[in-house]
Amino acid sequence: MTQFTPLASLAGGALIGLAAVLLMAFHGRIAGLSGILAGLLPPWAGGWGWRAAFLAGAIAAPALIVAYAGDAAVSFDSAVPAPWLIGGGLIVGIGVQLGSGCSSGHGVCGLARLSRRSIAATLIFMATTAATVFVIRHVLGGF
């Protein structure tokens, strides 16, 4: 069951927003994780160093929280089998490519800039998510 954690959620959202603002202020770049990751893969985009540092921080921060939070750590248990998670990740990756960006770039940065393209993309992301959850839980009787 999901725990209700409004303060931790607020702090996490604030940190995501701060990271997006700082990346824009210091590098003039949108904090879209799919674009940042894509720039690390061949053919390489410019700014390899900041891209690697951003992704390393995105991986290291949760690892540090889990390592030092003790009983307050968030559980990473999932009732969904690993092959389904891997398949879902691949489908999301294809969607990110088709949508020219991910929910971090469109949903966090694009909405803040009032980009019509990002508003449309975010609405499609959310509608697709709701439909997927409905189908898996109520049609297929899954998790």
PDB file of C-alpha atoms in Angstrom:
ATOM      1  CA  MET A   1       0.000   0.000   0.000  1.00  0.00           C
ATOM      2  CA  THR A   2       1.220   3.494  -0.760  1.00  0.00           C
ATOM      3  CA  GLN A   3       2.037   5.682   2.207  1.00  0.00           C
ATOM      4  CA  PHE A   4       0.802   9.261   2.393  1.00  0.00           C
ATOM      5  CA  THR A   5       3.906  11.431   2.758  1.00  0.00           C
ATOM      6  CA  PRO A   6       2.972  15.051   2.014  1.00  0.00           C
ATOM      7  CA  LEU A   7       6.061  16.691   3.542  1.00  0.00           C
ATOM      8  CA  ALA A   8       8.532  14.350   1.875  1.00  0.00           C
ATOM      9  CA  SER A   9       6.638  14.744  -1.402  1.00  0.00           C
ATOM     10  CA  LEU A  10       6.674  18.538  -1.094  1.00  0.00           C
ATOM     11  CA  ALA A  11      10.407  18.516  -0.353  1.00  0.00           C
ATOM     12  CA  GLY A  12      11.082  16.218  -3.317  1.00  0.00           C
ATOM     13  CA  GLY A  13       9.031  18.393  -5.649  1.00  0.00           C
ATOM     14  CA  ALA A  14      10.817  21.502  -4.421  1.00  0.00           C
ATOM     15  CA  LEU A  15      14.207  19.870  -5.055  1.00  0.00           C
ATOM     16  CA  ILE A  16      13.165  18.851  -8.565  1.00  0.00           C
ATOM     17  CA  GLY A  17      12.034  22.420  -9.242  1.00  0.00           C
ATOM     18  CA  LEU A  18      15.267  23.827  -7.796  1.00  0.00           C
ATOM     19  CA  ALA A  19      17.362  21.484  -9.958  1.00  0.00           C
ATOM     20  CA  ALA A  20      15.408  22.569 -13.047  1.00  0.00           C
ATOM     21  CA  VAL A  21      15.856  26.268 -12.234  1.00  0.00           C
ATOM     22  CA  LEU A  22      19.579  25.883 -11.515  1.00  0.00           C
ATOM     23  CA  LEU A  23      20.181  23.912 -14.720  1.00  0.00           C
ATOM     24  CA  MET A  24      18.409  26.623 -16.716  1.00  0.00           C
ATOM     25  CA  ALA A  25      20.185  29.448 -14.864  1.00  0.00           C
ATOM     26  CA  PHE A  26      23.703  28.045 -15.133  1.00  0.00           C
ATOM     27  CA  HIS A  27      23.566  26.101 -18.403  1.00  0.00           C
ATOM     28  CA  GLY A  28      20.513  27.438 -20.248  1.00  0.00           C
ATOM     29  CA  ARG A  29      19.205  23.888 -20.556  1.00  0.00           C
ATOM     30  CA  ILE A  30      15.850  22.216 -19.908  1.00  0.00           C
ATOM     31  CA  ALA A  31      15.946  19.507 -17.216  1.00  0.00           C
ATOM     32  CA  GLY A  32      14.445  16.795 -19.382  1.00  0.00           C
ATOM     33  CA  LEU A  33      16.000  13.530 -18.225  1.00  0.00           C
ATOM     34  CA  SER A  34      15.471  11.742 -21.525  1.00  0.00           C
ATOM     35  CA  GLY A  35      17.293  14.496 -23.414  1.00  0.00           C
ATOM     36  CA  ILE A  36      20.074  14.600 -20.843  1.00  0.00           C
ATOM     37  CA  LEU A  37      20.521  10.821 -21.094  1.00  0.00           C
ATOM     38  CA  ALA A  38      20.327  10.865 -24.900  1.00  0.00           C
ATOM     39  CA  GLY A  39      23.178  13.392 -24.966  1.00  0.00           C
ATOM     40  CA  LEU A  40      25.414  10.839 -23.233  1.00  0.00           C
ATOM     41  CA  LEU A  41      24.819   8.210 -25.903  1.00  0.00           C
ATOM     42  CA  PRO A  42      26.355   8.182 -29.404  1.00  0.00           C
ATOM     43  CA  PRO A  43      26.170  10.438 -31.323  1.00  0.00           C
ATOM     44  CA  TRP A  44      27.247  12.600 -28.375  1.00  0.00           C
ATOM     45  CA  ALA A  45      25.774  16.037 -27.817  1.00  0.00           C
ATOM     46  CA  GLY A  46      27.752  18.861 -26.264  1.00  0.00           C
ATOM     47  CA  GLY A  47      28.033  19.241 -22.520  1.00  0.00           C
ATOM     48  CA  TRP A  48      28.934  15.678 -21.642  1.00  0.00           C
ATOM     49  CA  GLY A  49      30.265  16.691 -18.209  1.00  0.00           C
ATOM     50  CA  TRP A  50      27.162  18.431 -16.870  1.00  0.00           C
ATOM     51  CA  ARG A  51      24.939  15.691 -18.308  1.00  0.00           C
ATOM     52  CA  ALA A  52      26.933  12.969 -16.531  1.00  0.00           C
ATOM     53  CA  ALA A  53      26.964  14.977 -13.288  1.00  0.00           C
ATOM     54  CA  PHE A  54      23.195  15.575 -13.422  1.00  0.00           C
ATOM     55  CA  LEU A  55      22.416  11.885 -13.976  1.00  0.00           C
ATOM     56  CA  ALA A  56      24.960  10.792 -11.348  1.00  0.00           C
ATOM     57  CA  GLY A  57      23.203  13.070  -8.852  1.00  0.00           C
ATOM     58  CA  ALA A  58      19.803  11.686  -9.851  1.00  0.00           C
ATOM     59  CA  ILE A  59      21.079   8.189  -9.088  1.00  0.00           C
ATOM     60  CA  ALA A  60      23.233   8.985  -6.050  1.00  0.00           C
ATOM     61  CA  ALA A  61      20.680  11.075  -4.137  1.00  0.00           C
ATOM     62  CA  PRO A  62      18.103   8.295  -3.676  1.00  0.00           C
ATOM     63  CA  ALA A  63      20.893   5.819  -2.907  1.00  0.00           C
ATOM     64  CA  LEU A  64      22.191   8.119  -0.162  1.00  0.00           C
ATOM     65  CA  ILE A  65      18.704   8.569   1.269  1.00  0.00           C
ATOM     66  CA  VAL A  66      18.179   4.810   1.403  1.00  0.00           C
ATOM     67  CA  ALA A  67      21.626   4.309   2.953  1.00  0.00           C
ATOM     68  CA  TYR A  68      21.205   6.917   5.695  1.00  0.00           C
ATOM     69  CA  ALA A  69      17.436   7.184   6.320  1.00  0.00           C
ATOM     70  CA  GLY A  70      17.174   3.993   8.358  1.00  0.00           C
ATOM     71  CA  ASP A  71      13.552   3.139   9.094  1.00  0.00           C
ATOM     72  CA  ALA A  72      12.350   6.220   7.211  1.00  0.00           C
ATOM     73  CA  ALA A  73      13.650   4.841   3.911  1.00  0.00           C
ATOM     74  CA  VAL A  74      11.147   4.283   1.144  1.00  0.00           C
ATOM     75  CA  SER A  75      10.571   0.651   0.254  1.00  0.00           C
ATOM     76  CA  PHE A  76      11.294  -0.350  -3.325  1.00  0.00           C
ATOM     77  CA  ASP A  77       9.231  -3.518  -3.231  1.00  0.00           C
ATOM     78  CA  SER A  78       6.981  -4.105  -6.211  1.00  0.00           C
ATOM     79  CA  ALA A  79       4.196  -6.598  -6.755  1.00  0.00           C
ATOM     80  CA  VAL A  80       4.805  -6.289 -10.495  1.00  0.00           C
ATOM     81  CA  PRO A  81       7.121  -8.967 -11.948  1.00  0.00           C
ATOM     82  CA  ALA A  82      10.515  -7.737 -13.194  1.00  0.00           C
ATOM     83  CA  PRO A  83       9.832  -8.610 -16.885  1.00  0.00           C
ATOM     84  CA  TRP A  84       6.733  -6.393 -16.784  1.00  0.00           C
ATOM     85  CA  LEU A  85       8.772  -3.539 -15.301  1.00  0.00           C
ATOM     86  CA  ILE A  86      11.442  -3.938 -17.980  1.00  0.00           C
ATOM     87  CA  GLY A  87       8.803  -4.094 -20.722  1.00  0.00           C
ATOM     88  CA  GLY A  88       7.085  -1.031 -19.304  1.00  0.00           C
ATOM     89  CA  GLY A  89      10.384   0.823 -19.236  1.00  0.00           C
ATOM     90  CA  LEU A  90      11.011  -0.018 -22.885  1.00  0.00           C
ATOM     91  CA  ILE A  91       7.514   1.129 -23.842  1.00  0.00           C
ATOM     92  CA  VAL A  92       8.036   4.385 -21.940  1.00  0.00           C
ATOM     93  CA  GLY A  93      11.355   4.848 -23.742  1.00  0.00           C
ATOM     94  CA  ILE A  94       9.637   4.456 -27.101  1.00  0.00           C
ATOM     95  CA  GLY A  95       6.955   6.923 -26.012  1.00  0.00           C
ATOM     96  CA  VAL A  96       9.579   9.424 -24.904  1.00  0.00           C
ATOM     97  CA  GLN A  97      11.162   9.232 -28.346  1.00  0.00           C
ATOM     98  CA  LEU A  98       7.803   9.616 -30.109  1.00  0.00           C
ATOM     99  CA  GLY A  99       6.759  12.481 -27.799  1.00  0.00           C
ATOM    100  CA  SER A 100      10.039  14.351 -28.253  1.00  0.00           C
ATOM    101  CA  GLY A 101      10.628  14.454 -24.523  1.00  0.00           C
ATOM    102  CA  CYS A 102       9.612  13.102 -21.164  1.00  0.00           C
ATOM    103  CA  SER A 103       7.455  14.175 -18.267  1.00  0.00           C
ATOM    104  CA  SER A 104      10.363  15.933 -16.562  1.00  0.00           C
ATOM    105  CA  GLY A 105      11.097  18.172 -19.522  1.00  0.00           C
ATOM    106  CA  HIS A 106       7.506  18.749 -20.595  1.00  0.00           C
ATOM    107  CA  GLY A 107       5.774  18.422 -17.222  1.00  0.00           C
ATOM    108  CA  VAL A 108       8.178  20.364 -15.035  1.00  0.00           C
ATOM    109  CA  CYS A 109       9.966  22.782 -17.328  1.00  0.00           C
ATOM    110  CA  GLY A 110       7.507  23.092 -20.200  1.00  0.00           C
ATOM    111  CA  LEU A 111       4.492  23.778 -17.995  1.00  0.00           C
ATOM    112  CA  ALA A 112       6.474  26.402 -16.082  1.00  0.00           C
ATOM    113  CA  ARG A 113       7.163  28.148 -19.397  1.00  0.00           C
ATOM    114  CA  LEU A 114       3.473  27.804 -20.414  1.00  0.00           C
ATOM    115  CA  SER A 115       4.520  25.922 -23.556  1.00  0.00           C
ATOM    116  CA  ARG A 116       1.414  24.774 -25.455  1.00  0.00           C
ATOM    117  CA  ARG A 117       3.306  21.778 -26.820  1.00  0.00           C
ATOM    118  CA  SER A 118       4.320  20.740 -23.294  1.00  0.00           C
ATOM    119  CA  ILE A 119       0.792  21.231 -21.951  1.00  0.00           C
ATOM    120  CA  ALA A 120      -0.531  18.944 -24.697  1.00  0.00           C
ATOM    121  CA  ALA A 121       2.236  16.380 -24.084  1.00  0.00           C
ATOM    122  CA  THR A 122       1.646  16.371 -20.316  1.00  0.00           C
ATOM    123  CA  LEU A 123      -2.109  15.935 -20.759  1.00  0.00           C
ATOM    124  CA  ILE A 124      -1.434  12.983 -23.072  1.00  0.00           C
ATOM    125  CA  PHE A 125       1.057  11.498 -20.558  1.00  0.00           C
ATOM    126  CA  MET A 126      -1.495  11.720 -17.746  1.00  0.00           C
ATOM    127  CA  ALA A 127      -4.400  10.383 -19.833  1.00  0.00           C
ATOM    128  CA  THR A 128      -2.285   7.456 -21.017  1.00  0.00           C
ATOM    129  CA  THR A 129      -1.191   6.727 -17.449  1.00  0.00           C
ATOM    130  CA  ALA A 130      -4.779   6.746 -16.198  1.00  0.00           C
ATOM    131  CA  ALA A 131      -5.915   4.491 -19.038  1.00  0.00           C
ATOM    132  CA  THR A 132      -3.032   2.078 -18.445  1.00  0.00           C
ATOM    133  CA  VAL A 133      -3.729   1.814 -14.714  1.00  0.00           C
ATOM    134  CA  PHE A 134      -7.442   1.311 -15.369  1.00  0.00           C
ATOM    135  CA  VAL A 135      -6.866  -1.437 -17.943  1.00  0.00           C
ATOM    136  CA  ILE A 136      -4.299  -3.304 -15.847  1.00  0.00           C
ATOM    137  CA  ARG A 137      -6.260  -3.099 -12.596  1.00  0.00           C
ATOM    138  CA  HIS A 138      -9.848  -3.384 -13.775  1.00  0.00           C
ATOM    139  CA  VAL A 139      -9.804  -5.075 -17.175  1.00  0.00           C
ATOM    140  CA  LEU A 140      -6.883  -7.473 -16.802  1.00  0.00           C
ATOM    141  CA  GLY A 141      -7.377  -7.866 -13.030  1.00  0.00           C
ATOM    142  CA  GLY A 142      -3.712  -7.209 -12.365  1.00  0.00           C
ATOM    143  CA  PHE A 143      -1.743  -5.470  -9.725  1.00  0.00           C
TER     144      PHE A 143
END
